[in-house]
XYZ file of C-alpha atoms in Angstrom:
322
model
C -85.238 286.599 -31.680
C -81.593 285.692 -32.376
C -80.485 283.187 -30.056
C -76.641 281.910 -29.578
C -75.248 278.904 -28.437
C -74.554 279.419 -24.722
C -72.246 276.731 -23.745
C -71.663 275.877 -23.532
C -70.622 272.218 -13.594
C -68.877 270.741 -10.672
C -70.124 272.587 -7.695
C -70.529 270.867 -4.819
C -71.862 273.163 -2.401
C -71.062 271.499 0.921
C -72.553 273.773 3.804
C -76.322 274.821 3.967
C -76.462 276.588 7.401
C -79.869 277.917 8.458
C -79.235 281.335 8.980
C -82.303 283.361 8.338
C -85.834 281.469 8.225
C -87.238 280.716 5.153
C -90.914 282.731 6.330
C -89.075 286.103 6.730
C -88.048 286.308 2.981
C -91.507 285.439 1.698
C -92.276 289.232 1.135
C -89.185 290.121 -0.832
C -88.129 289.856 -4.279
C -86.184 286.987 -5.533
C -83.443 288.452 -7.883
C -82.517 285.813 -10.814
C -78.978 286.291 -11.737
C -78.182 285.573 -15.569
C -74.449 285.607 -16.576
C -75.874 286.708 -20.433
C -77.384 289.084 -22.333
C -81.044 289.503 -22.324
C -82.485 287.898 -25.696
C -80.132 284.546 -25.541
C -81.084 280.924 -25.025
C -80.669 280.978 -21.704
C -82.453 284.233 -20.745
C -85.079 283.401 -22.929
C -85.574 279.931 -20.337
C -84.969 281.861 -16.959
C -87.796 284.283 -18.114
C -89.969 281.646 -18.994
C -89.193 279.652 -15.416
C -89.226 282.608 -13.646
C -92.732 283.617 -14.568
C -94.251 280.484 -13.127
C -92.464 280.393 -9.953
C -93.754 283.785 -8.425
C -96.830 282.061 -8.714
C -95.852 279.649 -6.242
C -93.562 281.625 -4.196
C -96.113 284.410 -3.957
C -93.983 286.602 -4.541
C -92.020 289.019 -7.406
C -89.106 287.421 -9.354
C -87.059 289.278 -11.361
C -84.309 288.571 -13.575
C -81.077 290.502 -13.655
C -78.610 290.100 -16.372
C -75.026 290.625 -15.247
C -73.348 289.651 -18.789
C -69.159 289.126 -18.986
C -67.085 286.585 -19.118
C -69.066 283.626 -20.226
C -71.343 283.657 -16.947
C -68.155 284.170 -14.444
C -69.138 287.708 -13.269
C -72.599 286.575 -12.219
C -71.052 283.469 -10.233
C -69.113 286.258 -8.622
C -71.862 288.407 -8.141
C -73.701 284.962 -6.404
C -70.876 284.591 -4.490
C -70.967 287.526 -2.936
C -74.517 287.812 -2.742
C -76.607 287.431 1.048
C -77.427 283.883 1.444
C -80.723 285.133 2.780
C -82.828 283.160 -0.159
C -83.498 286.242 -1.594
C -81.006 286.209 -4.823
C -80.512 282.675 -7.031
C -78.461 282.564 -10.260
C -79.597 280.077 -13.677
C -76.054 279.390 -15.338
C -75.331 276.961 -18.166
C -72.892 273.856 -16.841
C -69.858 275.749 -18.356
C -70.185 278.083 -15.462
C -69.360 275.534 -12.215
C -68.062 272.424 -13.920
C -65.734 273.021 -17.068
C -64.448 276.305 -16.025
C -62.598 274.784 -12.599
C -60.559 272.517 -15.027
C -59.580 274.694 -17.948
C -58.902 278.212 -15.775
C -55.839 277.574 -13.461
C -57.567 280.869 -11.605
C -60.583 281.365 -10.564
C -62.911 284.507 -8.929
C -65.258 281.933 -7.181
C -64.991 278.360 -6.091
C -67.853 275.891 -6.888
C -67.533 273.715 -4.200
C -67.951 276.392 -1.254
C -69.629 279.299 -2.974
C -72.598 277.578 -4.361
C -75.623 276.269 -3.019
C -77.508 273.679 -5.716
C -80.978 274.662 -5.672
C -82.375 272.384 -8.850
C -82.092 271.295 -12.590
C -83.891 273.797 -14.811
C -83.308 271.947 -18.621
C -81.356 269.819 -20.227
C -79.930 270.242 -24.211
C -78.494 267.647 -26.698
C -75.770 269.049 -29.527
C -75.843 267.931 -32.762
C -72.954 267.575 -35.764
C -74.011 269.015 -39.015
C -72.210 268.955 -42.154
C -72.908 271.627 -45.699
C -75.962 270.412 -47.426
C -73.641 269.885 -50.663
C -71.467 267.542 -48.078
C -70.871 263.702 -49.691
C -71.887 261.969 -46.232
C -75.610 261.273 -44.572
C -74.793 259.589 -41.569
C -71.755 259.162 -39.535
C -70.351 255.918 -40.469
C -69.999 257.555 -44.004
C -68.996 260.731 -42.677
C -65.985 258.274 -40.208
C -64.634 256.658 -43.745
C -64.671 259.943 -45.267
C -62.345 261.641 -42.979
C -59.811 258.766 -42.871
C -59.758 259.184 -46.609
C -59.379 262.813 -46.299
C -57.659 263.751 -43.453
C -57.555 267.166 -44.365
C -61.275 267.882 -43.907
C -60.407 266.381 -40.132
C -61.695 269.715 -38.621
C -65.028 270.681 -36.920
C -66.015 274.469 -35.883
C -67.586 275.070 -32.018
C -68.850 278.277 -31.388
C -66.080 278.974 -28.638
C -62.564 277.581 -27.516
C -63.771 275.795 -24.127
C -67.294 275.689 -24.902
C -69.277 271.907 -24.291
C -69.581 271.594 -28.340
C -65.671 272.080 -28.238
C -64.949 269.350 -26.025
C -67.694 266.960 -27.254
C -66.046 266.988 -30.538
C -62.965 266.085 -28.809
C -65.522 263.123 -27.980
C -67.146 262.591 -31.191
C -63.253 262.003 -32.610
C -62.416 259.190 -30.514
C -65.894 258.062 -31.144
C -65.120 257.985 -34.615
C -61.406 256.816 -33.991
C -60.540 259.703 -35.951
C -57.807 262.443 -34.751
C -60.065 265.809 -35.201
C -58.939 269.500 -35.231
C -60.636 272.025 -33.693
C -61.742 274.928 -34.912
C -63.202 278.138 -32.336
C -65.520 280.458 -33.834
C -66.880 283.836 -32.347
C -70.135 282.578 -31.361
C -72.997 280.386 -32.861
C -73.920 282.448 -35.722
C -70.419 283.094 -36.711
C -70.135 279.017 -37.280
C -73.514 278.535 -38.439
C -72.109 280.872 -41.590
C -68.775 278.675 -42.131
C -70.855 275.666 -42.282
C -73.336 277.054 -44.564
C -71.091 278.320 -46.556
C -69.106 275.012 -47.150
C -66.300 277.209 -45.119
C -66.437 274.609 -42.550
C -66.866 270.990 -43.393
C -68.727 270.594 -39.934
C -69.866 272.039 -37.091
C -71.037 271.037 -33.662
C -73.395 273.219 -31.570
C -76.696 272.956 -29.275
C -79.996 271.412 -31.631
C -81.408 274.061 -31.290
C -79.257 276.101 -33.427
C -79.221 273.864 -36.103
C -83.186 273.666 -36.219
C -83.837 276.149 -38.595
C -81.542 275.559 -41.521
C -81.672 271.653 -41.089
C -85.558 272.135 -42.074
C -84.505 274.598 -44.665
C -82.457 271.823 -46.255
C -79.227 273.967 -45.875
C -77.352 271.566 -43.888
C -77.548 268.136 -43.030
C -77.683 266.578 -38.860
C -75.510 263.513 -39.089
C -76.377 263.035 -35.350
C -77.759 264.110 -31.939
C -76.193 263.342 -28.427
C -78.558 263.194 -26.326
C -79.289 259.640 -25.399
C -82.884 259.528 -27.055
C -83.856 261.244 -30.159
C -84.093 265.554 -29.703
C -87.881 266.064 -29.940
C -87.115 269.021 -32.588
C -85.244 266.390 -35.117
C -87.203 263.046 -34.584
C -85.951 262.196 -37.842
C -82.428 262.203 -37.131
C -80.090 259.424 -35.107
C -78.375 259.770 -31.900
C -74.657 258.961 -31.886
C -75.439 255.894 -29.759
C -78.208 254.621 -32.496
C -75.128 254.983 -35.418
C -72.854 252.916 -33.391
C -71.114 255.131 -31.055
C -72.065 254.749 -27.589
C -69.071 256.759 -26.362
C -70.545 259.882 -27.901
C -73.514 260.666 -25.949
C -73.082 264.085 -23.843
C -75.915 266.554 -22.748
C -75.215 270.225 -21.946
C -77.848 271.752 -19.043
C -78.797 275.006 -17.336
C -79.516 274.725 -13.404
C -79.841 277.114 -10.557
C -77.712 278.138 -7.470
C -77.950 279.804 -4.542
C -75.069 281.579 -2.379
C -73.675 278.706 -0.016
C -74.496 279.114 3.248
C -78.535 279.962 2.278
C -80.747 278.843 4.672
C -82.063 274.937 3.772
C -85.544 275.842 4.145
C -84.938 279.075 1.689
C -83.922 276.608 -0.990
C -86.130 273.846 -0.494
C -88.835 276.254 -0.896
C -87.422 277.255 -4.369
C -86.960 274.360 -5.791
C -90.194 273.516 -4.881
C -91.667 276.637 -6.678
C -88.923 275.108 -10.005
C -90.535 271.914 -9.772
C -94.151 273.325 -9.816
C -93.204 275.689 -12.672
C -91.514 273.059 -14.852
C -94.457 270.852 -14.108
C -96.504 273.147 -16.059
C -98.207 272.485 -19.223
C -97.291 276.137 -20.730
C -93.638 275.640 -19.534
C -93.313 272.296 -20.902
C -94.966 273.204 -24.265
C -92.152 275.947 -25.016
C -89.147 273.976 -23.502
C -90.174 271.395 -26.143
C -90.391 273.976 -29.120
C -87.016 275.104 -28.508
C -85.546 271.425 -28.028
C -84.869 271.125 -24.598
C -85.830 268.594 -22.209
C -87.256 269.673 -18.391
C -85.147 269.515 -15.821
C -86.126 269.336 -12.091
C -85.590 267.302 -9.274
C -84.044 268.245 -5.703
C -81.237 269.910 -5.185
C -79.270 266.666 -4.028
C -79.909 265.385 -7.423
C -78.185 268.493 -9.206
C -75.689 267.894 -6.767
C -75.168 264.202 -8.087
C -75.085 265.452 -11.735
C -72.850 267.496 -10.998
C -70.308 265.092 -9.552
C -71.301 262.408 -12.527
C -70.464 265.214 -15.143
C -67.657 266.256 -13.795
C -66.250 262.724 -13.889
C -67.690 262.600 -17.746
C -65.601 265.569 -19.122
C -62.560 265.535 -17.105
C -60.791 263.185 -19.084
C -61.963 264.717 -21.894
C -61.085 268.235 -21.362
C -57.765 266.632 -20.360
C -57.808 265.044 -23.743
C -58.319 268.315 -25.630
C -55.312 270.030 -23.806
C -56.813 273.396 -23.915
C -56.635 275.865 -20.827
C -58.329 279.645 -20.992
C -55.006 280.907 -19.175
């Protein structure tokens, strides 16, 4: 199964009216809206997730891609969705916190058009270099770039995608002024820096994985702030010396604003239970991602915290999609 980087959320859903009791939806489906094609990292999760909670919910859950635009034309499908608990949406934190700063326009608005519901994973990124590249770590791989300030230039699977900004991040880490460099997708840049085309690349661990066992490029460094389960062997930013560089991308789940409080509390409950499971937990770890979960007020709070986190940065980076 081919899967691509899918960075890739400030929504601060701020009314949660009881509309419709919880009870009366406990016969109907729960639809599970996925802004991406079926087959991709974040499908694959949702699917996974999604299994386990009908246990709980006693009930079916289905998941309904709605690809286009990077995961906007399911937030607007969410938005305009009946906030009767029966329809949720799993989007990646591009969707409700990066895309409010770098569109000037926007279909949906985070902050009234969303309901948190809970935390589904979290995912570290990781730099990697050509296997043939002269550095190993990143203090080498600093001094190299000041000496050659023309290999100053890292690849991100997108324009406006977390890996894009968090090499904005990784360059004042490094105290080093870094270019950036969009490719069309993961696989596209996996290619470049393979191919010595690119003389890095930043994406989500996962997509490294492969070739970094293969020997055909080298991990100077994960960002996670512990070591990514998948690449034990391999530093964090923070254990190299840079502190500043430690950023975390995450998928979470949403509800229509104005969904009944009972409705979501009784999905998030049915997330928690799932991601509490040993299967669950077993295959979140083989694909190098760490369980989410928690209530919905705590997605709320990282929402607010990582908003705070990447504004400057995105400021930093100067880009805007329009």
């Amino acid at each position: 199964m081919q899967r691509r980087t899918l960075i890739t959320s400030l929504a601060l859903a701020t009314s949660l009216l009881a509309a419709v009791p919880a009870s009366a939806q406990s016969d109907k489906t729960l639809r599970v809206i996925v802004g991406f094609p079926a087959g991709v990292s974040i499908d694959v999760v949702t699917r996974i997730v999604a299994e386990k909670m009908k246990d709980e919910l006693k009930r079916p859950v289905i998941v309904d891609n709605r690809p286009g635009a990077g995961g906007r034309l399911a937030a607007e499908l969410l938005k305009s969705a009946a906030p009767d608990g029966n329809t949720v949406m799993v989007t990646p934190i591009v969707v409700p916190v990066l895309a409010p700063m770098v569109f000037s326009k926007l279909s949906y608005n985070p902050e009234t058009d969303f309901a948190p519901v809970g935390k589904v994973c979290d995912f570290s990124f990781a730099l990697a270099v050509p296997a043939n590249s002269p550095v190993k770590n990143l203090k080498d791989y600093a001094a190299w770039l000041k000496a050659n300030p023309q290999q100053a230039n890292f690849g991100s699977p997108a324009a406006g995608s977390l890996p894009h900004f968090f090499g904005v991040m990784i360059g004042t880490a490094l105290k080093v002024d870094m270019v950036h460099v969009p490719f069309n997708g993961g696989a596209a840049l996996q290619s470049a820096v393979l191919g010595g085309h690119a003389p890095a690349g930043i994406d989500v661990v996962m997509e490294w994985q492969q070739n970094a066992k293969a020997g055909k490029v080298t991990v100077l460094a994960t960002s996670g702030a512990q070591r990514s389960k998948v690449m034990p062997d391999v530093p964090t930013f923070k254990e190299q010396g840079f502190p500043e560089a430690v950023g975390q991308g995450w998928f979470a789940m949403y509800a229509p604003a104005k969904t009944p409080t009972a409705a979501i509390d009784d999905i998030n409950k049915a997330l928690n239970k799932a991601l509490a499971t040993p299967e669950v937990r077993e295959r979140f770890a083989g694909l190098g991602l760490d369980v989410g979960g928690g209530s919905a007020a705590d997605l709320q709070k990282t929402m607010q915290d990582d908003a705070k986190r990447w504004a400057p940065v995105v400021r930093k980076s100067g880009f805007k999609a329009d």
